[in-house]
Amino acid sequence: MTLRKVLFTVLFLLGLYLAGLGAFIAVEVLGPGMRLREEAEPVARVHRILDERSRSLSRTVEAVRAMAERGGTPDAGEVRRLWSGLLPDPDERPTRSYARVPARLRGHMIQADAASGLVADELLETLILLRLGRLEEARTNLGVVAELQRSALDLLGSAQQEGLEYVVALERELAAAASTGIRGVVGWVLAGVLLLPFLVVLARRRVAAPLADLDRAAARVASGDLDVEIEPRYDDELGSLARQFNQMIGVVRARGRAQGHLAAAGELLSGVAHEVKNPLMAISALAGSRLDEPDMESEVRDDWTEVQTQARRAGKIVQDLLRFVKGEEDTEVETVHLQECLDEAISLVSYRFEVDEIEFSFSAPPDPIWVRAVPDRLDQVLVNLFSNALSALRRVDPPRTLALECRLEEGRAVVAVMDDGPGVAPRVEPGLFSPFRTEGSETGTGLGLYISRNLMREMGGGLRYVPEPGRGARFEAWLAVAPPPDEAAPEGRPAEEAHRTGETGPVRVPGETSVLLVEDEKAVRRAVRRFLHRKGFAVVEAGDGLEALERLDEGPTPDVIVSDLRMPRMDGLALLQALEERDPRLADRVLILSGDISIFSGDDSALAPEQVLVKPVELPVLVERIETVASRKGRASG
Amino acid sequence: MVAVLHTPTTPVALDPYLEAEADSWGPDARLVSRRLPTGLEETVAQVEDFLREHSPTVVVYHGTSRVALALAPLLAREGIPHILTTSTSTQLVGITPYTHRLVPSDTVQGRVLASFAVDRLGVRRPAVLYLRDDYGASITKGLAGELRSRGVDDIFLLPHDPRSDFELLVEGVARLQRPDGVFLAGYGGQVGRVVPLLKEWLPGVPIIGTDAIVSPAGPDAPEGWREELEGLYMATFWLPSPEGDPREREIIARYRALGGKRPSHFVFLLQDGIDVARAAVQRFPRRRAVERYLEELGRQRPALAGLTGPLHFGPGRTGLVRIARLGAADVEPVEGPP
């Protein structure tokens, strides 16, 4: 039985109980009470009228008798007074009350009424006789009056007796009813007392206990225990609530596991990316070194240039991937070149286009569009939209198309991601941006669109789904257009630019600047050493921090120490600390190479930003930094 | 169903008249009539039985105010709307929400009679002989009040009952009051006994009767009482229309065929009451709707055309009371009362 039915039954029983109690009191007590009031009142009224008339008549009889006994001509004023007292008063006629008098009481009442009228008429005749001076006839008439009066009084007495007995009977009936009523009410109250425990038990079992289960379970969930499950007690609304609670917790549990997997995957990816950086660094350095050779055939130079380009591209992908996975919390809004952001997002997913046979198109205005955004967050939103589109496209057969469209619209920059996948079912649309909606995806967390829209809103923009029946899915994200940043001279990276143009700078006098290169990866160490050597640096190598300290002990002291971060035995930071302890000036000569950029992002980092180079580093940039440190060392010592 | 209850004071011819009326009705309504007994107690008991037996939709009561005063609360208790055709007592005004009266109250009749007597006949020292019952007491109250309001204070009020010594009463009136006009408020039986005495003791003094003096006499009525009333003035609720209305002619013919004489104004009031009740039950089968219909007549609904004037229960029917002079077997309109 559902809780609603249980409550309805309880209320119905309570209503029945109260109605029964009320009806019992009404029937047993109020009924006789009302009868007493309704029937006794007209009886009393008729008796009052008849009684008053009887008394008045008696007084008149006495007065007329006295008048007759006195003899002579009666006083006209007294006759007039007595006469008017014998006239019927239409307002005091009891007839109107007779219909309300019980039938068995009416007989003597009506007879008494008529008898008093006869007495009055006889008295009027007597008064006429007295006025006419017929004294004897008047005295004789008074005898008739006396007889009629006795008869009227008898009838009145009988009527009063009957009335009294009737009222007494009604009162007895009422008293008996009241007694029965009290007993009955006590019975009802006892029945109510018996009913109460049943209701209490019912309420505890059906309401209180299930609610307590829910309360306990919710408290455990609040304390972080997701392994809680409620056993529904009844198949009612609270039972349904318990089942839904279990389902909800199941979803949360699954999400937790999924997020744990994602976090682990992120960690793994981070490690892999770090490890990939070293070979990339080696490849890049080796290619850079080879490209520095002046006498190289054009075809071979093109090959090495391609090797270096691909190594750089791979390095950028790994870099972007690391930043996305780690989700660095750079929340500062800045003016962003939208097309560049879109390029970056595309580069993260573009490898899938070929694999999944997706025809990708991108259209954007030719002029730069500037928006106010947090770049990482915008990246996250776009990658999420791309990922959703790719997932959807995998559910349809090729050919598959994915389009990215950027346009300006009423002061906003709108980015539309469109696919020709199965689209969003109309039933799903209303809750599309709600959390934990995973319709159409077996692997998603159900949080992507929810988080994406929140991110867009935080940046002052928005995200919506634009239904296009029969045309797949279309999501539109928008941001307010911002004015372009100041036309300051672009911060050049001369070394990089120069390298890209093939200008690698002057070759130094051999041995002029000495470099201690600390790197555990031999391939990297070899490639960098060869490049620096070609550039005229005197390079001493060490495989880790300890070995570097040995080289320093052996002397001479290098102008610059270039050290990897992660190394066996003693890593870069430990080396830096050792140098700090040994001679702080040595520590100032250190440049750290690392694939893990996160350790330098905190304010409490021991390293200055200019001391850090992120792998895979462009070799010309490395040279520039080495020369900067060397010139500082020269100024310090000079 | 329409029930007609009428008191024993109504003419014997009324019974076959009502039977003929019932036979003339179609299947859309039914008429049941009952002549009530003499005693009030017995009357009430018999009406209670009648209501249980027939459960009428509406009751037309044709009789004295005394019985009407007793029956109105009883009918109201059962929720039965009722039409009083001839009961004039002021005590009936507003007695129940179910009570509807076709005739004006005694106050109105008293005003018309007093006005006629004082203004047309110049009466200044009247005597009023009236029956000691609700009807007599009520109409005398209205009459005396109206006379006093016109400056006539020397009024000889003499109640009586059927057993009274009428010779003594009339002698007393004649010798003690020496009236210049006598009002009679009662029914044909008593009036028929009093009128010859009045004519003997007070020759030439005008006698003015109330509406009920043409009611049939009781068992103690003298032979030829109706003829004794010749020359009396009386209050009437109906007078023959000068144009000779065909419906009037039809009723007069029917009544004459059954009773051997011309019907009194009460028969026309009764017929009007029956016609209203029939119209109501033909339209509405339930008591509450009938009650509303009666209440709305002359207000939200147009009044029905009746023999005694427009049929409704509003104040407009107070102009119904007119003065007539009784001929040997007929009534003659007296030039309208002022």
Short mmCIF file of C-alpha atoms in Angstrom, two decimals, chain A residues 45 83 86-101 103-108 110-111 113-114 116-118 120-122 124-129 131-134 137 141 148, chain B residues 40-41 44-45 48 65-67 69-74 77 90-96 130-134 137-138 141 156-161 163-166 168-169 171-173 175-176:
data_model
loop_
_atom_site.label_atom_id
_atom_site.label_comp_id
_atom_site.label_asym_id
_atom_site.label_seq_id
_atom_site.Cartn_x
_atom_site.Cartn_y
_atom_site.Cartn_z
CA ARG A 45 -46.34 29.85 25.79
CA TRP A 83 -65.48 45.54 29.42
CA LEU A 86 -63.01 41.01 28.39
CA LEU A 87 -62.30 41.80 24.75
CA PRO A 88 -60.10 39.29 22.98
CA ASP A 89 -56.63 40.52 22.23
CA PRO A 90 -55.74 39.36 18.69
CA ASP A 91 -52.07 39.50 19.54
CA GLU A 92 -52.49 37.12 22.46
CA ARG A 93 -54.49 34.44 20.67
CA PRO A 94 -52.79 31.08 21.30
CA THR A 95 -53.92 29.59 18.00
CA ARG A 96 -50.65 30.32 16.28
CA SER A 97 -48.86 28.22 18.86
CA TYR A 98 -51.20 25.24 18.71
CA ALA A 99 -49.59 23.75 15.63
CA ARG A 100 -46.31 23.45 17.50
CA VAL A 101 -47.91 21.81 20.50
CA ALA A 103 -51.21 16.66 19.37
CA ARG A 104 -52.09 14.92 22.64
CA LEU A 105 -51.78 18.20 24.56
CA ARG A 106 -53.93 20.27 22.24
CA GLY A 107 -57.35 18.97 23.34
CA HIS A 108 -57.57 20.43 26.83
CA ILE A 110 -58.24 24.38 23.02
CA GLN A 111 -61.15 23.51 25.29
CA ASP A 113 -59.26 28.51 25.51
CA ALA A 114 -62.86 28.20 24.30
CA SER A 116 -62.44 31.13 28.93
CA GLY A 117 -64.03 32.81 25.89
CA LEU A 118 -67.44 31.62 27.03
CA ALA A 120 -65.80 36.32 29.02
CA ASP A 121 -68.87 36.44 26.77
CA GLU A 122 -71.10 35.57 29.72
CA LEU A 124 -70.08 40.81 28.94
CA GLU A 125 -73.72 39.81 28.90
CA THR A 126 -73.80 40.28 32.70
CA LEU A 127 -72.35 43.74 32.35
CA ILE A 128 -74.96 44.59 29.72
CA LEU A 129 -77.67 43.39 32.11
CA ARG A 131 -76.09 48.55 32.62
CA LEU A 132 -79.65 47.90 31.56
CA GLY A 133 -80.60 47.74 35.28
CA ARG A 134 -81.70 44.11 35.13
CA GLU A 137 -80.93 38.57 35.65
CA ASN A 141 -76.08 35.16 34.94
CA LEU A 148 -68.43 28.14 33.21
CA LEU B 40 -58.84 22.64 15.42
CA GLU B 41 -57.15 19.69 17.10
CA VAL B 44 -54.29 19.57 12.55
CA ALA B 45 -54.11 15.80 13.07
CA GLU B 48 -50.71 15.73 9.19
CA SER B 65 -57.67 32.45 9.49
CA ARG B 66 -57.98 30.43 12.69
CA VAL B 67 -57.17 27.17 10.93
CA LEU B 69 -52.73 30.09 11.69
CA ALA B 70 -52.50 26.52 12.93
CA LEU B 71 -51.68 24.94 9.56
CA ALA B 72 -49.09 27.38 8.19
CA PRO B 73 -46.30 26.34 10.61
CA LEU B 74 -47.14 22.70 10.02
CA ARG B 77 -42.14 22.43 8.68
CA THR B 90 -52.82 40.11 10.27
CA GLN B 91 -51.12 37.39 12.30
CA LEU B 92 -50.54 35.55 9.04
CA VAL B 93 -48.28 38.30 7.72
CA GLY B 94 -44.81 36.76 7.44
CA ILE B 95 -45.84 33.75 9.53
CA THR B 96 -43.60 31.46 7.42
CA TYR B 130 -67.69 40.22 16.10
CA LEU B 131 -67.02 36.58 16.59
CA ARG B 132 -64.67 35.70 19.43
CA ASP B 133 -62.10 33.89 17.30
CA ASP B 134 -58.92 34.75 15.42
CA ALA B 137 -60.45 39.53 16.76
CA SER B 138 -58.05 40.31 13.92
CA LYS B 141 -58.49 45.21 15.53
CA PHE B 156 -69.02 49.74 21.03
CA LEU B 157 -66.99 46.51 20.73
CA LEU B 158 -69.00 43.40 21.45
CA PRO B 159 -67.46 39.97 20.97
CA HIS B 160 -69.69 36.90 21.00
CA ASP B 161 -69.75 33.25 20.21
CA ARG B 163 -73.92 30.30 22.08
CA SER B 164 -74.31 33.95 23.04
CA ASP B 165 -77.67 35.50 23.82
CA PHE B 166 -77.98 37.52 20.62
CA LEU B 168 -79.62 40.50 24.81
CA LEU B 169 -76.54 41.57 22.88
CA GLU B 171 -80.73 45.03 22.90
CA GLY B 172 -77.61 46.08 24.79
CA VAL B 173 -76.08 47.54 21.61
CA ARG B 175 -79.95 50.77 24.20
CA LEU B 176 -76.48 51.40 25.53
#
